[in-house]
Amino acid sequence: MDLTTKVVGIVESGGKLHQQGTMEDAAPAVSDVAHTHGQGEEALKDIVCGSLAGIVGKYIEYPFDTVKVRLQSQPDHLPLIYRGPLDCFKKSLQRDGFLGIYRGISAPLVGAAVETGCLFFSYRVAQDALKTLAYPEHRADPSKELPYTALLSCGAVSGAFTSLFLTPIELVKCKMQVPASSPTIHRPNISGIIASIYRHQGLMGYWHGQMGTLIRETGGSAAWFGGYEGVKLLFRRANPQSITDAEVPVYQRLASGAVAGMAYNFLFYPADTIKSRMQTEDVKGITGGKSTFGAQALEKIVLDPKYHDILALVKGIRNGIVYGTKVRFPHALVMIFLFRSGSFRTKCLLVYRATRQHARNLALFALVYKSSMLLLKNISPTGKERHYDAFVAGLLGGYTVFARTINNSVSQQIVIYVFARVVLAIAKLAVQSRDVGGGQKGIGEPGGGGGWEVLGRGEWRKEVARNGWPVFASLSWAMVMYVFRWHPESLQTSLRSSMQYIYVQSDDWDSLRTFIWHNK
């Protein structure tokens, strides 16, 4: 108001402003200057007061933060060092003393000042930008507050902005807070850790864990400002005399801040846990190798024993796809390009379809079989696998995947392959002794040694064992050649094609070229 009066006096006295326009023209410009000046003061106040508040808060919360980081960074595959927060406090005080739990606080003090200052400054900037872009009526009346959802958005934006400045400070802080894996390891100071990070990971290494910090700060800041503004709004509604923030009692603001802090820490704590693990992994002593936020999150899941059964199904599907592709692709590539006619595109399509069918069959069978095994184990009275469970599960899988696809050549080949191996295995079991060698598993256990002794232990068993394979091999080839000669249409397509190539097309040629290289 004083600034406006002075400018109006200058205009009335014939100053330069009077020559450039009327008093009504000058008033908006003066208002803009005053508003800009007020914004600058508010921004400076946000930065200074936010920084001081962050430093004071960090002194209070730092011991709790140290305990949090030490609990979060415990490896899953080793016995836990700390049983809980109180045990961690006790052991930390015994090992490091009271000052030990404040070790490395200088970096967090800087971080707290940067974080809080950036947070409140960017929160105000986001509000001003939103007022200009989406709520122009609030721009004309600064006392009018934005809707609650808009404040949540401003909190998220301020958190995302702050995370860029906070990640390097959080990285150094976490590495300082975690105790050394061995008492003989010399722990470097802050400058040593900063230098080590740059030496091992370069400049971008200071933003290791940025994704975790971004998620924590974006969501956490939205929760913090949402909790603070929401609780404060409830207090103002309960006390209609509190029209502005300045009229809200201090104890109510403290309560609002407490609720905001709890919302910040609770809602996005998993992201903070993953970030802390990423930033404290013990590689090359203190710093060293680096992993991603997604890898850390997924590894924590896949190593959790409670997810083992369901992940075993997933890996069974994956292994079925991989193995089916490895087996079928080279076979289909050779057989189709060697024996099939058609364009290059047609042959490639046939190779793809055969490979896909083989991989899908094995993956689906793995899913049905392993699911059935889990079900049978869970319904077993003893809670353990029974001797016949594998047979029942294989029966279900075989019927589901292969029994209804008799006209599919890929399915036929897989079944024939399995059948031939099973016949050979049963023949071996029939003549093997029940004796179990030293160190082997017992009969009735998966992988147990010993056969069935169908033929006893006399000379008859020895004769069959010695002559069984020659008889089996000879009869197999005798039958396949007989069937191919007189009933070739009954053979599987790929077998018929290969035998046609070797035994029929070798009977004819009409030149040296078709004799040596090409069939007629």
Coordinates of C-alpha atoms in Angstrom, one line a residue:
M1 CA 0.0 0.0 0.0
D2 CA 2.9 2.4 0.8
L3 CA 4.6 1.6 -2.5
T4 CA 1.3 2.4 -4.4
T5 CA 0.8 5.7 -2.6
K6 CA 4.4 6.8 -3.4
V7 CA 4.0 5.9 -7.1
V8 CA 0.6 7.7 -7.3
G9 CA 2.3 10.8 -5.7
I10 CA 5.0 10.7 -8.3
V11 CA 2.4 10.5 -11.1
E12 CA 0.4 13.5 -9.7
S13 CA 3.5 15.6 -9.3
G14 CA 4.3 15.3 -13.0
G15 CA 7.1 12.7 -12.8
K16 CA 8.1 10.4 -15.6
L17 CA 5.4 8.0 -14.9
H18 CA 2.8 10.7 -15.5
Q19 CA 4.3 11.2 -19.0
Q20 CA 4.0 7.5 -19.8
G21 CA 0.4 6.9 -18.7
T22 CA -2.4 7.6 -16.3
M23 CA -2.6 6.5 -12.7
E24 CA -5.0 3.7 -13.7
D25 CA -2.4 2.4 -16.1
A26 CA 0.3 2.5 -13.5
A27 CA -1.6 0.7 -10.8
P28 CA -1.5 -2.8 -12.3
A29 CA 2.2 -2.5 -12.9
V30 CA 2.8 -1.4 -9.3
S31 CA 0.6 -4.4 -8.1
D32 CA 2.7 -6.8 -10.2
V33 CA 5.9 -5.4 -8.7
A34 CA 4.5 -5.7 -5.2
H35 CA 3.3 -9.3 -5.9
T36 CA 6.7 -10.3 -7.3
H37 CA 8.4 -8.7 -4.4
G38 CA 6.1 -10.6 -2.0
Q39 CA 6.7 -13.9 -3.9
G40 CA 10.5 -13.4 -3.6
E41 CA 10.2 -12.8 0.2
E42 CA 8.0 -15.9 0.5
A43 CA 10.4 -18.0 -1.5
L44 CA 13.4 -16.8 0.6
K45 CA 11.4 -17.5 3.8
D46 CA 10.5 -21.1 2.5
I47 CA 14.2 -21.8 1.8
V48 CA 15.6 -20.4 5.0
C49 CA 12.9 -21.6 7.4
G50 CA 12.7 -25.0 5.7
S51 CA 16.4 -25.5 5.9
L52 CA 16.5 -24.6 9.6
A53 CA 13.5 -26.8 10.3
G54 CA 15.2 -29.7 8.5
I55 CA 18.4 -29.3 10.4
V56 CA 16.7 -29.3 13.8
G57 CA 14.5 -32.2 12.8
K58 CA 17.5 -34.2 11.6
Y59 CA 19.2 -33.9 15.0
I60 CA 16.0 -35.4 16.6
E61 CA 15.3 -38.1 14.1
Y62 CA 18.9 -39.2 13.1
P63 CA 19.3 -42.0 15.7
F64 CA 16.0 -43.5 14.6
D65 CA 17.1 -43.2 10.9
T66 CA 20.3 -45.0 11.7
V67 CA 18.4 -47.8 13.3
K68 CA 16.0 -47.9 10.3
V69 CA 18.9 -48.1 7.7
R70 CA 20.7 -50.8 9.7
L71 CA 17.5 -52.9 9.9
Q72 CA 16.8 -52.4 6.2
S73 CA 20.3 -53.4 5.1
Q74 CA 20.4 -56.8 6.8
P75 CA 20.9 -59.6 4.2
D76 CA 18.2 -62.1 3.8
H77 CA 20.5 -65.1 3.2
L78 CA 22.4 -64.7 6.5
P79 CA 21.2 -64.8 10.2
L80 CA 19.8 -61.5 11.2
I81 CA 22.1 -59.3 13.3
Y82 CA 19.2 -57.4 14.9
R83 CA 15.9 -58.8 16.1
G84 CA 14.1 -55.5 16.0
P85 CA 14.4 -51.7 16.6
L86 CA 15.1 -52.0 20.3
D87 CA 17.7 -54.7 19.8
C88 CA 19.4 -52.6 17.1
F89 CA 19.4 -49.6 19.5
K90 CA 20.9 -51.6 22.3
K91 CA 23.6 -53.3 20.1
S92 CA 24.5 -50.0 18.3
L93 CA 24.9 -48.2 21.6
Q94 CA 27.1 -51.1 23.0
R95 CA 29.3 -51.2 19.9
D96 CA 29.5 -47.6 18.8
G97 CA 28.4 -45.6 21.9
F98 CA 26.0 -42.7 21.9
L99 CA 28.0 -40.6 19.4
G100 CA 28.2 -43.7 17.1
I101 CA 24.6 -43.6 16.2
Y102 CA 25.2 -40.0 15.1
R103 CA 28.1 -41.0 12.9
G104 CA 28.0 -39.3 9.5
I105 CA 25.4 -36.7 10.5
S106 CA 27.1 -33.9 8.7
A107 CA 25.9 -35.2 5.3
P108 CA 22.3 -35.6 6.5
L109 CA 22.4 -32.1 8.0
V110 CA 23.2 -30.7 4.6
G111 CA 20.7 -33.1 3.1
A112 CA 18.0 -32.0 5.5
A113 CA 18.6 -28.4 4.8
V114 CA 18.6 -29.1 1.0
E115 CA 15.6 -31.4 1.2
T116 CA 13.3 -29.3 3.3
G117 CA 14.3 -26.1 1.6
C118 CA 13.7 -27.5 -1.9
L119 CA 10.5 -29.2 -0.7
F120 CA 8.8 -26.1 0.6
F121 CA 10.2 -23.9 -2.2
S122 CA 9.1 -26.2 -5.0
Y123 CA 5.8 -26.8 -3.2
R124 CA 5.0 -23.1 -3.4
V125 CA 6.3 -22.8 -7.0
A126 CA 4.0 -25.7 -8.0
Q127 CA 1.1 -24.0 -6.3
D128 CA 1.7 -20.7 -8.1
A129 CA 2.1 -22.5 -11.4
L130 CA -1.1 -24.4 -10.9
K131 CA -2.9 -21.2 -9.9
T132 CA -1.8 -19.6 -13.1
L133 CA -2.5 -22.6 -15.4
A134 CA -5.6 -24.2 -14.0
Y135 CA -7.1 -22.0 -11.3
P136 CA -6.8 -18.3 -12.4
E137 CA -9.4 -17.3 -9.9
H138 CA -7.0 -18.2 -7.1
R139 CA -4.3 -16.2 -8.7
A140 CA -6.4 -13.0 -8.4
D141 CA -7.2 -13.8 -4.7
P142 CA -4.0 -15.2 -3.0
S143 CA -6.0 -15.8 0.2
K144 CA -8.1 -18.4 -1.6
E145 CA -6.6 -21.9 -1.2
L146 CA -6.3 -24.6 -3.9
P147 CA -8.5 -27.7 -3.8
Y148 CA -7.2 -30.6 -1.7
T149 CA -6.4 -32.8 -4.8
A150 CA -4.4 -29.9 -6.3
L151 CA -2.4 -29.7 -3.1
L152 CA -1.6 -33.4 -3.4
S153 CA -0.4 -32.9 -6.9
C154 CA 1.8 -30.1 -5.8
G155 CA 3.3 -32.3 -3.1
A156 CA 4.1 -35.0 -5.6
V157 CA 5.8 -32.5 -7.9
S158 CA 7.8 -31.0 -5.1
G159 CA 8.9 -34.5 -4.0
A160 CA 10.0 -35.5 -7.5
F161 CA 12.0 -32.2 -7.8
T162 CA 13.7 -32.7 -4.4
S163 CA 14.7 -36.3 -5.1
L164 CA 17.2 -35.1 -7.7
F165 CA 19.1 -33.1 -5.0
L166 CA 18.6 -35.7 -2.2
T167 CA 19.8 -38.9 -3.8
P168 CA 23.6 -38.2 -3.6
I169 CA 23.2 -37.1 0.0
E170 CA 21.1 -40.1 0.9
L171 CA 23.7 -42.4 -0.7
V172 CA 26.6 -41.0 1.4
K173 CA 24.4 -41.0 4.5
C174 CA 23.4 -44.7 4.2
K175 CA 26.9 -45.8 3.5
M176 CA 28.1 -44.0 6.7
Q177 CA 25.3 -45.5 8.8
V178 CA 25.8 -49.1 8.1
P179 CA 28.4 -50.8 10.3
A180 CA 31.4 -52.4 8.6
S181 CA 31.1 -56.1 7.8
S182 CA 34.3 -56.8 9.7
P183 CA 35.9 -55.0 12.6
T184 CA 39.2 -55.0 10.7
I185 CA 37.8 -53.0 7.8
H186 CA 38.7 -49.3 8.1
R187 CA 35.7 -47.1 7.6
P188 CA 36.4 -44.0 5.5
N189 CA 35.0 -40.6 6.4
I190 CA 32.5 -38.7 4.3
S191 CA 35.1 -37.3 1.9
G192 CA 36.5 -40.8 1.4
I193 CA 33.1 -42.3 0.6
I194 CA 32.4 -39.4 -1.9
A195 CA 35.7 -40.0 -3.6
S196 CA 35.2 -43.8 -3.6
I197 CA 31.8 -43.5 -5.3
Y198 CA 33.3 -41.3 -8.0
R199 CA 36.2 -43.7 -8.5
H200 CA 34.1 -46.8 -8.8
Q201 CA 30.9 -45.5 -10.5
G202 CA 31.7 -42.1 -12.0
L203 CA 29.6 -39.0 -11.7
M204 CA 26.3 -40.8 -12.3
G205 CA 27.2 -43.1 -9.4
Y206 CA 26.0 -40.4 -7.0
W207 CA 22.5 -41.0 -8.2
H208 CA 22.6 -44.7 -7.5
G209 CA 19.2 -45.5 -6.0
Q210 CA 17.5 -42.5 -7.7
M211 CA 14.5 -44.5 -8.7
G212 CA 13.8 -45.5 -5.1
T213 CA 14.3 -42.0 -3.9
L214 CA 12.0 -40.7 -6.6
I215 CA 9.2 -43.1 -5.7
R216 CA 9.7 -42.4 -2.0
E217 CA 9.8 -38.6 -2.3
T218 CA 7.1 -38.3 -5.0
G219 CA 4.6 -40.4 -3.2
G220 CA 5.8 -39.6 0.3
S221 CA 5.7 -35.8 -0.3
A222 CA 2.2 -36.1 -1.6
A223 CA 1.3 -38.1 1.5
W224 CA 3.1 -35.6 3.7
F225 CA 1.5 -32.4 2.3
G226 CA -1.8 -34.3 1.9
G227 CA -1.7 -35.4 5.6
Y228 CA -0.6 -31.9 6.8
E229 CA -3.2 -30.0 4.8
G230 CA -5.9 -32.5 5.4
V231 CA -5.6 -32.5 9.2
K232 CA -5.2 -28.8 9.3
L233 CA -8.4 -28.4 7.3
L234 CA -10.2 -30.6 9.8
F235 CA -9.0 -28.4 12.7
R236 CA -10.1 -25.3 10.8
R237 CA -13.5 -26.8 10.2
A238 CA -13.8 -27.7 13.9
N239 CA -12.9 -24.1 14.8
P240 CA -14.6 -21.7 12.4
Q241 CA -12.7 -18.7 13.9
S242 CA -9.4 -20.1 12.3
I243 CA -9.9 -18.6 8.9
T244 CA -6.3 -18.5 7.8
D245 CA -3.2 -20.7 8.6
A246 CA -1.9 -18.0 10.9
E247 CA -4.9 -18.4 13.1
V248 CA -4.5 -22.2 13.5
P249 CA -3.0 -22.9 17.0
V250 CA 0.6 -24.1 17.2
Y251 CA -0.3 -27.4 18.8
Q252 CA -2.8 -28.1 16.0
R253 CA 0.0 -27.5 13.4
L254 CA 2.2 -29.8 15.4
A255 CA -0.4 -32.5 15.3
S256 CA -0.9 -32.0 11.6
G257 CA 2.9 -32.3 11.0
A258 CA 3.0 -35.5 13.1
V259 CA 0.2 -37.1 11.0
A260 CA 2.0 -35.9 7.9
G261 CA 5.3 -37.5 9.0
M262 CA 3.6 -40.8 9.7
A263 CA 1.8 -40.9 6.4
Y264 CA 5.1 -40.1 4.6
N265 CA 7.0 -42.9 6.3
F266 CA 4.3 -45.6 6.3
L267 CA 2.8 -45.4 2.8
F268 CA 6.1 -45.6 0.8
Y269 CA 8.3 -47.4 3.3
P270 CA 9.0 -50.4 0.9
A271 CA 10.5 -48.0 -1.7
D272 CA 12.8 -46.6 1.1
T273 CA 13.8 -50.2 2.1
I274 CA 14.8 -51.1 -1.4
K275 CA 16.6 -47.8 -1.8
S276 CA 18.6 -48.4 1.4
R277 CA 19.6 -51.9 0.3
M278 CA 20.7 -50.6 -3.0
Q279 CA 22.8 -47.9 -1.5
T280 CA 24.4 -50.1 1.3
E281 CA 25.2 -53.3 -0.6
D282 CA 28.6 -54.5 0.5
V283 CA 30.5 -54.7 -2.8
K284 CA 34.2 -53.8 -2.9
G285 CA 34.2 -53.0 0.8
I286 CA 32.1 -49.8 0.9
T287 CA 30.9 -48.8 -2.6
G288 CA 31.6 -50.9 -5.7
G289 CA 29.0 -52.6 -7.9
K290 CA 25.6 -51.2 -8.6
S291 CA 22.2 -52.7 -9.1
T292 CA 18.8 -51.3 -10.2
F293 CA 15.7 -50.5 -8.2
G294 CA 13.7 -53.1 -10.2
A295 CA 16.3 -55.8 -9.8
Q296 CA 16.5 -55.3 -6.0
A297 CA 12.7 -55.4 -5.7
L298 CA 12.4 -58.5 -7.8
E299 CA 15.3 -60.3 -6.1
K300 CA 13.7 -59.7 -2.7
I301 CA 10.5 -61.4 -4.0
V302 CA 12.2 -64.4 -5.7
L303 CA 14.3 -65.1 -2.6
D304 CA 11.3 -65.0 -0.2
P305 CA 10.5 -68.7 0.7
K306 CA 6.7 -68.1 0.8
Y307 CA 6.7 -67.4 -2.9
H308 CA 8.8 -70.5 -3.8
D309 CA 5.9 -72.8 -5.0
I310 CA 4.3 -70.2 -7.3
L311 CA 7.7 -69.1 -8.6
A312 CA 8.6 -72.8 -9.2
L313 CA 5.6 -72.9 -11.6
V314 CA 6.8 -69.8 -13.3
K315 CA 10.3 -71.1 -13.8
G316 CA 8.9 -74.5 -15.0
I317 CA 7.0 -72.7 -17.7
R318 CA 10.1 -70.6 -18.6
N319 CA 12.4 -73.7 -18.7
G320 CA 9.8 -75.6 -20.9
I321 CA 9.8 -72.7 -23.4
V322 CA 13.6 -72.4 -23.5
Y323 CA 14.2 -76.2 -23.8
G324 CA 11.4 -76.6 -26.4
T325 CA 12.9 -73.8 -28.5
K326 CA 16.4 -75.2 -28.2
V327 CA 15.4 -78.7 -29.2
R328 CA 12.9 -77.9 -32.0
F329 CA 14.3 -74.9 -33.7
P330 CA 17.5 -76.5 -35.2
H331 CA 15.6 -79.7 -35.9
A332 CA 12.8 -77.9 -37.7
L333 CA 15.3 -75.6 -39.5
V334 CA 17.1 -78.6 -41.0
M335 CA 14.1 -80.8 -41.8
I336 CA 11.9 -78.2 -43.3
F337 CA 14.6 -76.5 -45.4
L338 CA 15.9 -79.9 -46.5
F339 CA 12.8 -81.8 -47.2
R340 CA 9.9 -79.3 -47.7
S341 CA 9.2 -77.3 -50.8
G342 CA 7.9 -73.7 -50.9
S343 CA 9.2 -70.2 -50.7
F344 CA 11.7 -69.0 -48.2
R345 CA 9.0 -67.1 -46.3
T346 CA 6.8 -70.3 -46.1
K347 CA 9.6 -72.4 -44.8
C348 CA 10.5 -69.8 -42.1
L349 CA 6.8 -69.7 -41.1
L350 CA 6.8 -73.5 -40.7
V351 CA 9.9 -73.4 -38.6
Y352 CA 8.4 -70.8 -36.4
R353 CA 5.2 -72.7 -35.9
A354 CA 6.9 -76.0 -35.1
T355 CA 9.2 -74.2 -32.6
R356 CA 6.3 -72.4 -31.0
Q357 CA 4.3 -75.6 -30.7
H358 CA 7.1 -77.6 -29.1
A359 CA 7.9 -74.8 -26.6
R360 CA 4.2 -74.3 -25.8
N361 CA 3.7 -78.0 -25.2
L362 CA 6.6 -78.4 -22.8
A363 CA 5.7 -75.2 -21.0
L364 CA 2.0 -76.2 -20.6
F365 CA 3.0 -79.7 -19.5
A366 CA 5.4 -78.3 -16.9
L367 CA 2.6 -76.1 -15.5
V368 CA 0.1 -78.9 -15.3
Y369 CA 2.5 -81.4 -13.9
K370 CA 4.0 -79.1 -11.2
S371 CA 0.6 -77.8 -10.2
S372 CA -0.7 -81.3 -9.8
M373 CA 2.3 -82.3 -7.7
L374 CA 1.8 -79.3 -5.4
L375 CA -1.9 -80.1 -5.1
L376 CA -1.3 -83.8 -4.4
K377 CA 1.4 -82.9 -1.8
N378 CA -1.0 -80.5 -0.1
I379 CA -3.8 -83.0 0.1
S380 CA -1.6 -85.8 1.3
P381 CA -2.2 -86.8 5.0
T382 CA 1.5 -86.5 5.7
G383 CA 2.0 -83.3 3.8
K384 CA 4.7 -85.1 1.8
E385 CA 5.0 -86.4 -1.7
R386 CA 3.7 -90.0 -2.1
H387 CA 5.3 -92.7 -4.3
Y388 CA 2.6 -92.5 -7.0
D389 CA 2.1 -88.7 -7.1
A390 CA 4.4 -88.3 -10.1
F391 CA 2.5 -90.9 -12.1
V392 CA -0.8 -89.2 -11.4
A393 CA 0.5 -85.8 -12.2
G394 CA 2.2 -87.0 -15.4
L395 CA -1.1 -88.7 -16.4
L396 CA -3.0 -85.4 -16.0
G397 CA -0.3 -83.5 -17.9
G398 CA -0.1 -86.0 -20.7
Y399 CA -3.9 -86.0 -21.2
T400 CA -4.2 -82.2 -21.0
V401 CA -1.4 -81.4 -23.4
F402 CA -0.7 -84.4 -25.7
A403 CA -3.6 -86.9 -25.6
R404 CA -6.0 -84.7 -27.6
T405 CA -3.5 -83.6 -30.3
I406 CA -3.1 -86.8 -32.3
N407 CA -3.0 -85.0 -35.6
N408 CA -0.2 -82.7 -34.5
S409 CA 3.2 -83.9 -35.7
V410 CA 5.2 -82.0 -33.1
S411 CA 3.1 -83.6 -30.3
Q412 CA 3.5 -87.0 -31.9
Q413 CA 7.3 -86.7 -32.0
I414 CA 7.5 -85.7 -28.4
V415 CA 5.4 -88.6 -27.3
I416 CA 7.3 -91.1 -29.4
Y417 CA 10.6 -89.8 -28.1
V418 CA 9.4 -90.2 -24.5
F419 CA 7.9 -93.6 -25.2
A420 CA 11.1 -94.9 -26.7
R421 CA 13.1 -93.7 -23.7
V422 CA 10.6 -95.1 -21.2
V423 CA 10.7 -98.6 -22.9
L424 CA 14.4 -98.6 -22.7
A425 CA 14.4 -97.5 -19.0
I426 CA 11.8 -100.1 -18.1
A427 CA 13.9 -102.8 -19.8
K428 CA 16.9 -101.7 -17.7
L429 CA 14.8 -101.7 -14.5
A430 CA 13.5 -105.2 -15.2
V431 CA 16.9 -106.7 -15.2
Q432 CA 18.6 -104.5 -12.5
S433 CA 19.1 -105.8 -9.0
R434 CA 17.3 -104.3 -6.0
D435 CA 20.7 -103.7 -4.3
V436 CA 21.4 -100.1 -3.5
G437 CA 25.0 -99.0 -3.8
G438 CA 26.9 -97.1 -1.2
G439 CA 25.9 -93.5 -0.8
Q440 CA 22.8 -93.8 -3.0
K441 CA 19.3 -92.9 -2.0
G442 CA 17.0 -95.7 -0.9
I443 CA 14.4 -97.3 -3.0
G444 CA 11.1 -95.4 -2.8
E445 CA 12.9 -92.0 -2.7
P446 CA 13.2 -89.7 -5.7
G447 CA 16.4 -90.7 -7.5
G448 CA 16.7 -93.9 -5.4
G449 CA 18.9 -96.7 -6.7
G450 CA 18.0 -100.3 -7.5
G451 CA 15.9 -102.1 -10.1
W452 CA 12.8 -104.3 -10.1
E453 CA 14.5 -107.7 -10.4
V454 CA 11.6 -109.0 -12.6
L455 CA 13.9 -111.8 -13.9
G456 CA 15.5 -112.7 -10.6
R457 CA 19.2 -113.0 -10.1
G458 CA 20.1 -116.1 -11.9
E459 CA 21.7 -116.9 -15.3
W460 CA 18.5 -115.9 -17.1
R461 CA 18.8 -112.3 -16.0
K462 CA 22.4 -112.2 -17.1
E463 CA 21.6 -113.5 -20.5
V464 CA 18.8 -111.0 -21.0
A465 CA 20.9 -108.2 -19.8
R466 CA 23.7 -109.2 -22.2
N467 CA 21.5 -109.7 -25.3
G468 CA 18.6 -107.4 -24.6
W469 CA 19.9 -104.4 -26.4
P470 CA 21.1 -106.2 -29.5
V471 CA 17.6 -107.8 -29.8
F472 CA 15.8 -104.5 -29.2
A473 CA 17.9 -102.5 -31.7
S474 CA 17.7 -105.2 -34.4
L475 CA 13.9 -105.7 -34.0
S476 CA 13.3 -101.9 -34.0
W477 CA 15.1 -101.3 -37.3
A478 CA 13.5 -104.5 -38.8
M479 CA 10.0 -103.2 -38.0
V480 CA 10.6 -99.6 -39.1
M481 CA 12.0 -100.7 -42.4
Y482 CA 9.1 -103.2 -43.0
V483 CA 6.5 -100.5 -42.2
F484 CA 8.3 -97.9 -44.3
R485 CA 8.4 -100.4 -47.3
W486 CA 4.9 -101.5 -47.2
H487 CA 2.9 -99.0 -45.1
P488 CA 4.9 -95.7 -45.3
E489 CA 1.7 -93.5 -44.8
S490 CA 1.5 -94.8 -41.3
L491 CA 4.9 -93.4 -40.2
Q492 CA 5.4 -90.0 -38.7
T493 CA 6.0 -87.3 -41.3
S494 CA 9.5 -86.3 -40.4
L495 CA 10.6 -90.0 -40.1
R496 CA 9.0 -90.8 -43.5
S497 CA 10.7 -87.8 -45.1
S498 CA 14.2 -88.7 -43.8
M499 CA 13.9 -92.3 -44.8
Q500 CA 12.5 -91.4 -48.3
Y501 CA 15.5 -89.2 -48.8
I502 CA 18.0 -91.9 -47.8
Y503 CA 16.5 -95.1 -49.1
V504 CA 14.3 -94.1 -52.1
Q505 CA 15.8 -91.0 -53.7
S506 CA 19.2 -92.7 -53.7
D507 CA 17.9 -95.2 -56.4
D508 CA 17.7 -92.6 -59.2
W509 CA 20.0 -90.1 -60.9
D510 CA 20.4 -88.8 -64.5
S511 CA 23.7 -87.0 -64.4
L512 CA 26.9 -86.6 -62.4
R513 CA 25.4 -83.5 -60.7
T514 CA 22.3 -85.4 -59.5
F515 CA 24.5 -88.3 -58.5
I516 CA 26.9 -86.3 -56.3
W517 CA 25.0 -83.3 -55.1
H518 CA 21.3 -83.2 -56.0
N519 CA 18.6 -85.8 -56.0
K520 CA 16.8 -86.3 -59.3

